[in-house]
Tab-separated table of C-alpha atoms in Angstrom:
chain	number	residue	atom	x	y	z
Z	4	MET	CA	-3.756	-57.144	-2.246
Z	5	SER	CA	-2.994	-58.140	1.324
Z	6	LYS	CA	-0.368	-61.071	0.886
Z	7	ALA	CA	3.347	-60.072	1.422
Z	8	LYS	CA	4.105	-62.439	-1.196
Z	9	GLU	CA	2.029	-61.051	-3.731
Z	10	LEU	CA	3.527	-57.339	-2.807
Z	11	ARG	CA	6.973	-58.729	-3.275
Z	12	GLU	CA	6.378	-59.913	-6.812
Z	13	MET	CA	5.143	-56.164	-8.041
Z	14	SER	CA	7.781	-53.821	-9.223
Z	15	ASP	CA	9.109	-51.041	-7.405
Z	16	GLU	CA	6.874	-48.466	-9.588
Z	17	GLN	CA	3.518	-50.610	-8.876
Z	18	LEU	CA	4.182	-50.951	-5.460
Z	19	ALA	CA	4.678	-47.318	-4.802
Z	20	SER	CA	1.475	-46.558	-6.719
Z	21	GLU	CA	-0.423	-49.070	-4.962
Z	22	LEU	CA	1.102	-47.613	-1.705
Z	23	THR	CA	0.042	-43.948	-3.030
Z	24	GLN	CA	-3.483	-44.990	-3.921
Z	25	THR	CA	-3.812	-46.978	-0.354
Z	26	GLN	CA	-2.833	-44.111	1.696
Z	27	GLN	CA	-5.686	-41.880	-0.123
Z	28	GLU	CA	-8.142	-44.488	0.306
Z	29	LEU	CA	-7.333	-44.270	3.947
Z	30	PHE	CA	-7.752	-40.524	4.164
Z	31	ARG	CA	-11.042	-40.774	2.686
Z	32	LEU	CA	-12.134	-43.314	5.146
Z	33	ARG	CA	-10.903	-41.215	8.162
Z	34	ILE	CA	-12.896	-38.303	6.944
Z	35	GLN	CA	-16.095	-40.375	6.890
Z	36	ALA	CA	-15.443	-41.804	10.090
Z	37	SER	CA	-15.025	-38.453	11.452
Z	38	THR	CA	-18.244	-37.648	10.050
Z	39	GLU	CA	-20.074	-40.947	11.185
Z	40	LYS	CA	-20.722	-41.947	7.818
Z	41	LEU	CA	-18.504	-45.290	7.755
Z	42	ASP	CA	-20.198	-48.270	7.108
Z	43	ALA	CA	-17.096	-50.538	7.981
Z	44	PRO	CA	-14.815	-49.165	10.689
Z	45	SER	CA	-12.629	-52.750	10.200
Z	46	ASN	CA	-11.512	-51.524	6.587
Z	47	LEU	CA	-9.598	-48.886	8.511
Z	48	ARG	CA	-7.371	-51.425	10.321
Z	49	LYS	CA	-6.976	-53.447	7.216
Z	50	LEU	CA	-5.891	-50.367	5.293
Z	51	ARG	CA	-3.408	-49.477	7.789
Z	52	ARG	CA	-1.732	-53.041	7.959
Z	53	ASN	CA	-1.750	-53.156	3.974
Z	54	ILE	CA	0.170	-49.930	4.026
Z	55	ALA	CA	2.593	-51.334	6.646
Z	56	ARG	CA	3.346	-54.315	4.753
Z	57	MET	CA	4.061	-52.268	1.542
Z	58	LYS	CA	6.256	-50.124	3.428
Z	59	THR	CA	8.230	-53.237	4.658
Z	60	VAL	CA	8.549	-54.416	1.322
Z	61	LEU	CA	9.956	-51.163	0.095
Z	62	HIS	CA	12.296	-50.975	2.870
Z	63	GLN	CA	13.573	-54.755	2.727
Z	64	ARG	CA	14.392	-53.631	-1.304
Z	65	THR	CA	16.539	-50.613	-0.577
Z	66	PRO	CA	20.256	-51.888	0.110
Z	67	ALA	CA	21.270	-51.226	3.594
Z	68	VAL	CA	23.828	-48.479	4.187
Z	69	GLU	CA	27.203	-50.117	5.472
Z	70	LYS	CA	28.972	-48.359	8.280
């Protein structure tokens, strides 16, 4: 799930649950990286970017506070 278009089609609840799952997976990969048992270090970068995409879509959905 890396395309922003796919993320925008998801509901808020689905996107929030996907975000928490991805953050948990990133945590597990960071632990593996610290113990030097990580198979593909490029997955860390991919997960960080996916998390950023999800947070961006969630932020875009929240209405802007008018001053």
